[in-house]
mmCIF file of C-alpha atoms and ligand atoms in Angstrom:
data_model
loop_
_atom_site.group_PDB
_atom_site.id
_atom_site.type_symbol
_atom_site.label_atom_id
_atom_site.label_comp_id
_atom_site.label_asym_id
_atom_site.label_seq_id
_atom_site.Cartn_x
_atom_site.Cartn_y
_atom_site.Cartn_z
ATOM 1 C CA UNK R 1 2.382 -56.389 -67.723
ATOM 2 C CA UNK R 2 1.188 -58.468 -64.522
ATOM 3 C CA UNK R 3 3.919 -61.242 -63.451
ATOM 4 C CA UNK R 4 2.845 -64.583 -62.202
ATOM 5 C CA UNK R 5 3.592 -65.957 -58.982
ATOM 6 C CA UNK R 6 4.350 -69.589 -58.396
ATOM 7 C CA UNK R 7 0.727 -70.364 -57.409
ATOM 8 C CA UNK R 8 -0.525 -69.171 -60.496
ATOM 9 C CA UNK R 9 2.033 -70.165 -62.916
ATOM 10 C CA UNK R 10 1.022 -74.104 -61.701
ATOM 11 C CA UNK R 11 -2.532 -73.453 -62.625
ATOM 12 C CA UNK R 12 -3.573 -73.506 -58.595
ATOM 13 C CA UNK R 13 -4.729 -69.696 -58.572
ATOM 14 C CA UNK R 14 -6.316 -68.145 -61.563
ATOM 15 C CA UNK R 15 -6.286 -64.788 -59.974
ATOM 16 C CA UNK R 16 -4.374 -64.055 -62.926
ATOM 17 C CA UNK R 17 -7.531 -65.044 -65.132
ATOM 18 C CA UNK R 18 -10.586 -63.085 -67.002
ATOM 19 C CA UNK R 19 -13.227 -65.138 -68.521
ATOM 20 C CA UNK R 20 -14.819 -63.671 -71.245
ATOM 21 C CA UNK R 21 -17.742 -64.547 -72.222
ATOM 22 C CA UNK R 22 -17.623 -64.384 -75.933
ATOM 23 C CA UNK R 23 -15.893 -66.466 -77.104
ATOM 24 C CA UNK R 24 -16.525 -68.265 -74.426
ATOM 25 C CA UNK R 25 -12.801 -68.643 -72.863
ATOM 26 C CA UNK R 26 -10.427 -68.092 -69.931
ATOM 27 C CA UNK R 27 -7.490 -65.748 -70.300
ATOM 28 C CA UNK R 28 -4.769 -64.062 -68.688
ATOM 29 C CA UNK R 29 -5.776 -60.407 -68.159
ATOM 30 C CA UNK R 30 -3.260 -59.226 -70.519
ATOM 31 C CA UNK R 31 -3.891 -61.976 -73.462
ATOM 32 C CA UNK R 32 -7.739 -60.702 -74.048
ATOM 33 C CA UNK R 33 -6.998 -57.812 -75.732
ATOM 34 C CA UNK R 34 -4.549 -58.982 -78.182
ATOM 35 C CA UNK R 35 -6.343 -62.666 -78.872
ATOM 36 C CA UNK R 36 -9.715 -60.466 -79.897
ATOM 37 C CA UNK R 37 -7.555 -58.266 -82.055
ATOM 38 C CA UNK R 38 -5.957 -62.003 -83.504
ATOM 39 C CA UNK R 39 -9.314 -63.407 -84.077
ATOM 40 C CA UNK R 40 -11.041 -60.004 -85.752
ATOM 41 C CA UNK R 41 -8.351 -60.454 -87.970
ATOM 42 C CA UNK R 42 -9.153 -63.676 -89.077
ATOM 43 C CA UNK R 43 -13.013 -62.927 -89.209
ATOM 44 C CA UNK R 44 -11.715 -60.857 -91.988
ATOM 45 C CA UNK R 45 -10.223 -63.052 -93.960
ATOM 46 C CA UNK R 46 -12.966 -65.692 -93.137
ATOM 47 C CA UNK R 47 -12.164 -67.587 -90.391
ATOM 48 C CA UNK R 48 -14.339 -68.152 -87.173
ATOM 49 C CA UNK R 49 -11.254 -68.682 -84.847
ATOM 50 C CA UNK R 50 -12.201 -70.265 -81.910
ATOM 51 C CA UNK R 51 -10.491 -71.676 -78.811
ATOM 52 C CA UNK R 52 -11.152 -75.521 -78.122
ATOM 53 C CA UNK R 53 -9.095 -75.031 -74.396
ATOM 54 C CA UNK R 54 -7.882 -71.704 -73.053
ATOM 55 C CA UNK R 55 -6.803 -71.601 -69.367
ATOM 56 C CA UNK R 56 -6.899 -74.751 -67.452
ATOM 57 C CA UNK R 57 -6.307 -75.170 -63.406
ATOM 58 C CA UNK R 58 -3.637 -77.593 -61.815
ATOM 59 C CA UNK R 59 -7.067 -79.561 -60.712
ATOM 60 C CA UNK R 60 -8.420 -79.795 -64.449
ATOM 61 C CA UNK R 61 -5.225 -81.082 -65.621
ATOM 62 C CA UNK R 62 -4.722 -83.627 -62.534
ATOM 63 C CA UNK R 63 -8.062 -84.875 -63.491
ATOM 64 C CA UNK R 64 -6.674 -85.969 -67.239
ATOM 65 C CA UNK R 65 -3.485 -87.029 -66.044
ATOM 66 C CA UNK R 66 -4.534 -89.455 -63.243
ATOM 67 C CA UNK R 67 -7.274 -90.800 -65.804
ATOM 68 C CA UNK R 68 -5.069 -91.442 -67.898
ATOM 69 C CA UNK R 69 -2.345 -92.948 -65.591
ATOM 70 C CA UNK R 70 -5.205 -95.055 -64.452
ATOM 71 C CA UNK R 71 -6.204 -96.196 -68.434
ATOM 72 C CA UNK R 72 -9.547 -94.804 -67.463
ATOM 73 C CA UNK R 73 -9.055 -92.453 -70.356
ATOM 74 C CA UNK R 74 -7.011 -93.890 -73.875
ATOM 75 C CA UNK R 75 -3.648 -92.530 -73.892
ATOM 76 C CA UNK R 76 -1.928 -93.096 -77.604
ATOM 77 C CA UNK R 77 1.627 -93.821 -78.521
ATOM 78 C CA UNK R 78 3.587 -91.154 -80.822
ATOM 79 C CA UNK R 79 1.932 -92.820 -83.769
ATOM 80 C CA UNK R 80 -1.303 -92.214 -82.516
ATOM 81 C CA UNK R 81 -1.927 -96.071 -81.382
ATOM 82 C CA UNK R 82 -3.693 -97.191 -78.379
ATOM 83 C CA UNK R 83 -2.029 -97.740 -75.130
ATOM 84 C CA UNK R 84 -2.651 -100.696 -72.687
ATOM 85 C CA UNK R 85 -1.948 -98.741 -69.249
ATOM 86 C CA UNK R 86 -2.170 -101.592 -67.489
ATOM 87 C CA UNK R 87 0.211 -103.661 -69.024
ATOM 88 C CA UNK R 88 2.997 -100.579 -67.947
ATOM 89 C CA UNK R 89 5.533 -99.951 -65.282
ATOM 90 C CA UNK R 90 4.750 -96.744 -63.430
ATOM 91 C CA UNK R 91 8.335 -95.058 -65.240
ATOM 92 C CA UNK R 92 6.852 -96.267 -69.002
ATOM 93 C CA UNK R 93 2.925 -94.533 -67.912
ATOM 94 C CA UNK R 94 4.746 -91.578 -67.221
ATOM 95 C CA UNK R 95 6.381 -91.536 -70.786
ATOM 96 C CA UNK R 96 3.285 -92.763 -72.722
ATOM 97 C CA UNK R 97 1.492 -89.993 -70.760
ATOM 98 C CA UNK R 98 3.981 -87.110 -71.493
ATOM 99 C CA UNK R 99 3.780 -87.453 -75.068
ATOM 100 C CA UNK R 100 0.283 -86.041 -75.290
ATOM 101 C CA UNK R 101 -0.621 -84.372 -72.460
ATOM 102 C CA UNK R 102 1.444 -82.428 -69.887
ATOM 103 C CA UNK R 103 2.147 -82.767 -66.253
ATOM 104 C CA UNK R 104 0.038 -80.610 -63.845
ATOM 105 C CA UNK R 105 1.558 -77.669 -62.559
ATOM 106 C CA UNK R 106 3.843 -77.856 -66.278
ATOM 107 C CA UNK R 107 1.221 -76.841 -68.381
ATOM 108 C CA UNK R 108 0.808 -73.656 -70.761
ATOM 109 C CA UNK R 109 -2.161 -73.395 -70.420
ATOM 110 C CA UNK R 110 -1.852 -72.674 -66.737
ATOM 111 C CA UNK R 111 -1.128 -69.602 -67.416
ATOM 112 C CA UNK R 112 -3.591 -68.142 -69.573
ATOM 113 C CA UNK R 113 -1.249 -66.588 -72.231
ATOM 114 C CA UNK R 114 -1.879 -70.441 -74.493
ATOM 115 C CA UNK R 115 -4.956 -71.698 -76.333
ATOM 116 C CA UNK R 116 -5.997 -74.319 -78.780
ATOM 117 C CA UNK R 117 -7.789 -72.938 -81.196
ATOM 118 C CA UNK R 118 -9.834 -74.322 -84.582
ATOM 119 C CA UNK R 119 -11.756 -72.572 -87.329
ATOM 120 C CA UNK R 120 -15.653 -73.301 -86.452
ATOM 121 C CA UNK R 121 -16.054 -71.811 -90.437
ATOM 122 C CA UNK R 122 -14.571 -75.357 -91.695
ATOM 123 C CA UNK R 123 -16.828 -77.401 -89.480
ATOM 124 C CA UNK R 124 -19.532 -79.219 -90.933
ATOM 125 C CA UNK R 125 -22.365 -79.238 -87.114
ATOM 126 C CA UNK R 126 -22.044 -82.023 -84.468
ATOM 127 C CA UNK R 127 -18.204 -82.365 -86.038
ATOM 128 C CA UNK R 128 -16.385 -83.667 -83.252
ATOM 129 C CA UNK R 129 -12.658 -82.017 -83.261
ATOM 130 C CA UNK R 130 -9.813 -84.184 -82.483
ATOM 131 C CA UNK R 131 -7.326 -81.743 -82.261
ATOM 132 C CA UNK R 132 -4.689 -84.112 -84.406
ATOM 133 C CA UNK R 133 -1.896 -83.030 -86.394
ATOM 134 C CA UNK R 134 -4.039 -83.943 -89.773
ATOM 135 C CA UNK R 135 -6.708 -81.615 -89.413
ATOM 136 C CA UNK R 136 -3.727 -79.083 -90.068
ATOM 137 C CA UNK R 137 -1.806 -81.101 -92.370
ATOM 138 C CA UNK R 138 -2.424 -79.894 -96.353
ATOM 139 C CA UNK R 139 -5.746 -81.706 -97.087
ATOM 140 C CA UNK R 140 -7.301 -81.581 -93.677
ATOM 141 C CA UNK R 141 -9.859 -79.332 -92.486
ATOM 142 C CA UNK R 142 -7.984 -76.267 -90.886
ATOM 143 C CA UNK R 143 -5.149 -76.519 -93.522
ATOM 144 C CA UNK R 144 -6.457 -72.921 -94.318
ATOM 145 C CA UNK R 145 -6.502 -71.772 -91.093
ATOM 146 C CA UNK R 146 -2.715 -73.070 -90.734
ATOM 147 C CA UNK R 147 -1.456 -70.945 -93.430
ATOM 148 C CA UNK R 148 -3.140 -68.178 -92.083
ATOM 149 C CA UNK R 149 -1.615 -68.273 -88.902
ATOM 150 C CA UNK R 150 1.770 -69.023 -90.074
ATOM 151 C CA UNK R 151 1.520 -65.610 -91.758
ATOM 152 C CA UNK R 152 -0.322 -63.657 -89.244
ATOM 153 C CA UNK R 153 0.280 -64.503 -85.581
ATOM 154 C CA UNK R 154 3.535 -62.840 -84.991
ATOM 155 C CA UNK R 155 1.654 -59.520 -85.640
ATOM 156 C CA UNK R 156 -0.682 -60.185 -82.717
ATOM 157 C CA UNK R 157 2.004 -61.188 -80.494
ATOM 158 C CA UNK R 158 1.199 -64.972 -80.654
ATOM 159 C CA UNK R 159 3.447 -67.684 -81.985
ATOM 160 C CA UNK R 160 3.688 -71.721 -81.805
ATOM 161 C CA UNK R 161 5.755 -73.371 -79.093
ATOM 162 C CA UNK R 162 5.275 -76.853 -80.555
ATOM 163 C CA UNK R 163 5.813 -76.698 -84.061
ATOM 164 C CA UNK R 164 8.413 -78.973 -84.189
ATOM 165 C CA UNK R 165 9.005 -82.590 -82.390
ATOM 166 C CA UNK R 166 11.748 -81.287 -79.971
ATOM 167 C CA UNK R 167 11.777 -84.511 -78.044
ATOM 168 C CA UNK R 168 9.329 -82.928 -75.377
ATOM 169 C CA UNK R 169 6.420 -82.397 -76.248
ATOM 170 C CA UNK R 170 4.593 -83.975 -79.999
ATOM 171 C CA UNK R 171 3.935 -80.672 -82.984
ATOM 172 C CA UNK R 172 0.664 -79.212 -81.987
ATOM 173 C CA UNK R 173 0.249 -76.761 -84.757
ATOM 174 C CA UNK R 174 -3.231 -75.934 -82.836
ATOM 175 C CA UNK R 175 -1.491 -74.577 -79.430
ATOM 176 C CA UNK R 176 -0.947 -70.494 -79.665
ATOM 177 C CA UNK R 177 1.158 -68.677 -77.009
ATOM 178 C CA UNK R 178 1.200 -64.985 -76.628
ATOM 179 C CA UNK R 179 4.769 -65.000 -76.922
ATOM 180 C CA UNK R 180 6.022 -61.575 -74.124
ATOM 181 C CA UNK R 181 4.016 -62.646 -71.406
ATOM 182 C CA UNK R 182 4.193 -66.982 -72.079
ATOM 183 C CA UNK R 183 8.308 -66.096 -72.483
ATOM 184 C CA UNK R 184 8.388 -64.528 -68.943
ATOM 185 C CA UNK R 185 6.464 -67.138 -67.462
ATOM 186 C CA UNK R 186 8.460 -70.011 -68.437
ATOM 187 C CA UNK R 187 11.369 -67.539 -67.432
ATOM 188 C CA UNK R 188 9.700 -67.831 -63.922
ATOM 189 C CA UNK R 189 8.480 -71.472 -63.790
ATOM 190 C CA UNK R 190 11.306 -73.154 -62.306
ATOM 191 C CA UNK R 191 12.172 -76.492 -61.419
ATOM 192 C CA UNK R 192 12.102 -75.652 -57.729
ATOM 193 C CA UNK R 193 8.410 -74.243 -58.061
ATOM 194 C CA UNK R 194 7.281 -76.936 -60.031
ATOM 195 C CA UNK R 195 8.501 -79.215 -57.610
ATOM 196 C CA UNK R 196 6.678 -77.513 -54.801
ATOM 197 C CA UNK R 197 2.953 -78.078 -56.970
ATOM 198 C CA UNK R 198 3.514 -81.850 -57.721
ATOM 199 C CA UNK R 199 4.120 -82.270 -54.143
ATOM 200 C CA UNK R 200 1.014 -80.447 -53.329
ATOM 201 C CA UNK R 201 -0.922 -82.212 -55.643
ATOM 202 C CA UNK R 202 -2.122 -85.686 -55.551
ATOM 203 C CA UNK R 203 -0.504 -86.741 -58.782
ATOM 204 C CA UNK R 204 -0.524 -90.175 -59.538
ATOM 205 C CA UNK R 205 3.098 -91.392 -60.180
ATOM 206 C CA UNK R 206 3.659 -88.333 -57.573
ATOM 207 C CA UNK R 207 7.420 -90.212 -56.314
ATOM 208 C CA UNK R 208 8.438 -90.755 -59.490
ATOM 209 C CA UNK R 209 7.319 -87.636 -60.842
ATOM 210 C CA UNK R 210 9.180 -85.588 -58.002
ATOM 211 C CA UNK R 211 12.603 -87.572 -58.561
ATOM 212 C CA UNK R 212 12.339 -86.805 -61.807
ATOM 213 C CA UNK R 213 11.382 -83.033 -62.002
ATOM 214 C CA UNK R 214 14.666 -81.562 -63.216
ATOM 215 C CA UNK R 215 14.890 -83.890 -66.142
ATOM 216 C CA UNK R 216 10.950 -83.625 -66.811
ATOM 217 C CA UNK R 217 11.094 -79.755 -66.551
ATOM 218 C CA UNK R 218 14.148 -79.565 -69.139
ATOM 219 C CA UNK R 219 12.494 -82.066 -71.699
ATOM 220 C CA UNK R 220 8.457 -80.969 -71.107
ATOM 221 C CA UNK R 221 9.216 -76.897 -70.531
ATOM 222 C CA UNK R 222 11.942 -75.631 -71.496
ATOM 223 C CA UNK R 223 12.098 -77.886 -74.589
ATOM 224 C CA UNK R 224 10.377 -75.308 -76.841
ATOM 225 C CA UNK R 225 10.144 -73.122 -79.955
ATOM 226 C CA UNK R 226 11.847 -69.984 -79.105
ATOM 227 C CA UNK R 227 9.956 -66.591 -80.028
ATOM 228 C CA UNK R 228 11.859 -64.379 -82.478
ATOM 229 C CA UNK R 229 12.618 -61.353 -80.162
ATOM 230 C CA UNK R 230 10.350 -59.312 -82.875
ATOM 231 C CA UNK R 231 7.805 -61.095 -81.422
ATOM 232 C CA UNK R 232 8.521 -60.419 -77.966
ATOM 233 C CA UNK R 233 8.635 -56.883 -78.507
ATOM 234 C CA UNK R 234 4.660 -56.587 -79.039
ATOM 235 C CA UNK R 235 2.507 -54.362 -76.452
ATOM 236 C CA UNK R 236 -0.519 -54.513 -75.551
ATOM 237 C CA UNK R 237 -1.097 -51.342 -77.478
ATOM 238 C CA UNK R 238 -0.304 -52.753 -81.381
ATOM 239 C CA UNK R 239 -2.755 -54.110 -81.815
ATOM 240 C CA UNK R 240 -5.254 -51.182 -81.873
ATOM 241 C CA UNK R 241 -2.940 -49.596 -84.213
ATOM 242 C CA UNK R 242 -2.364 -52.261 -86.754
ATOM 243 C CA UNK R 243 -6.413 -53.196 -86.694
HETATM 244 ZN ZN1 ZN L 1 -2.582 -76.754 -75.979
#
């Protein structure tokens, strides 16, 4: 298995990256094999799993976070309300910010191992996907599609870091990690390297963000679901055995 290095594990190299073409996505190297062998599986059982975000760059996810810093984009509360920006101190942005999306050069799906993905079967055309914790809930439109892959990512490798409100990060029963190769790279994504990106990166907030990174790394990284070492165990091999 290929090992990140701090460029890449802050989303500011994607040397570590194949982008395949169908479904149309962006991967680490080592996550193709076992994500097609995931989503073959649930073809068969009559899903039409699709990723809505695979691998995003330290620039895409500056882009969101400095929109939002800047309420050019809405950024909503825990219980899903609104959020006047402007009427925050730069410390309370930061907060309403984190709750929903991450910080650049903290983000999953930097590495290429994490997606968000969404059963296309279930979706009437021109739906527009929200990506909210309702369209998983019983009742909502991937409800299906979240019993499924309660029962059948761990065979692929894959679990879900943010099942659970931790205090980091908000349940996002849509985000999949493929669990031996995410594991290692949180493993390697330390505060120190972390650090190094923000102060790289044009981030706005960047002073408060930097004073702050030990703190923000414990609650917004390593604040996660665990893998059950089963889980970790999976090669890249499996797959084409249990398929
Ligand atoms: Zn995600």
């Amino acid at each position: 298995m290929r090992r990140l290095d701090a460029r890449e594990l802050t989303g500011r190299s994607s040397t570590h990256i194949h982008w395949l073409e169908e479904p149309a996505c962006a991967l680490h190297v080592d996550v193709v094999a076992p994500f097609l062998a995931l989503r073959a599986a649930a073809a068969q059982a009559g899903f039409d799993l699709l990723p809505a975000s695979s691998f995003r760059d330290f620039s895409r996810q500056r882009v969101l976070w400095n929109a939002k810093y800047r309420g050019e984009r809405p950024a909503l509360d825990r219980e899903g309300r609104l959020i006047d920006m402007s009427a925050l101190a730069p410390a309370e942005r930061i907060e309403a910010i984190l709750c929903w999306s991450a910080l650049p050069g903290a983000s999953r799906h930097h590495w290429g191992t994490d997606l968000d993905v969404y059963d296309r079967a279930a979706v009437a055309e021109g739906y527009e996907l929200q990506l909210v914790p309702a369209e998983y809930a019983p009742g909502g439109l991937f409800a299906a599609l979240d019993v499924w892959l309660a029962e059948h990512l761990e065979r692929y490798g894959f679990y879900r870091p943010y099942q659970r409100d931790l205090g980091g990060v908000s349940p996002e029963p849509w985000h999949i990690s493929y669990a031996p190769l995410a594991t290692e790279c949180l493993q390697a994504l330390s505060p120190e390297v972390l650090r190094d990106a923000l102060r790289e990166g044009d981030v706005e907030g960047g002073e408060a963000l930097i004073a702050r990174v030990p703190e923000l790394h414990e609650r917004f990284a390593l604040r996660v679901e665990a893998a059950r070492p089963s889980v970790l165990q999976h090669e890249l091999g499996d797959h084409r055995r249990m398929v």
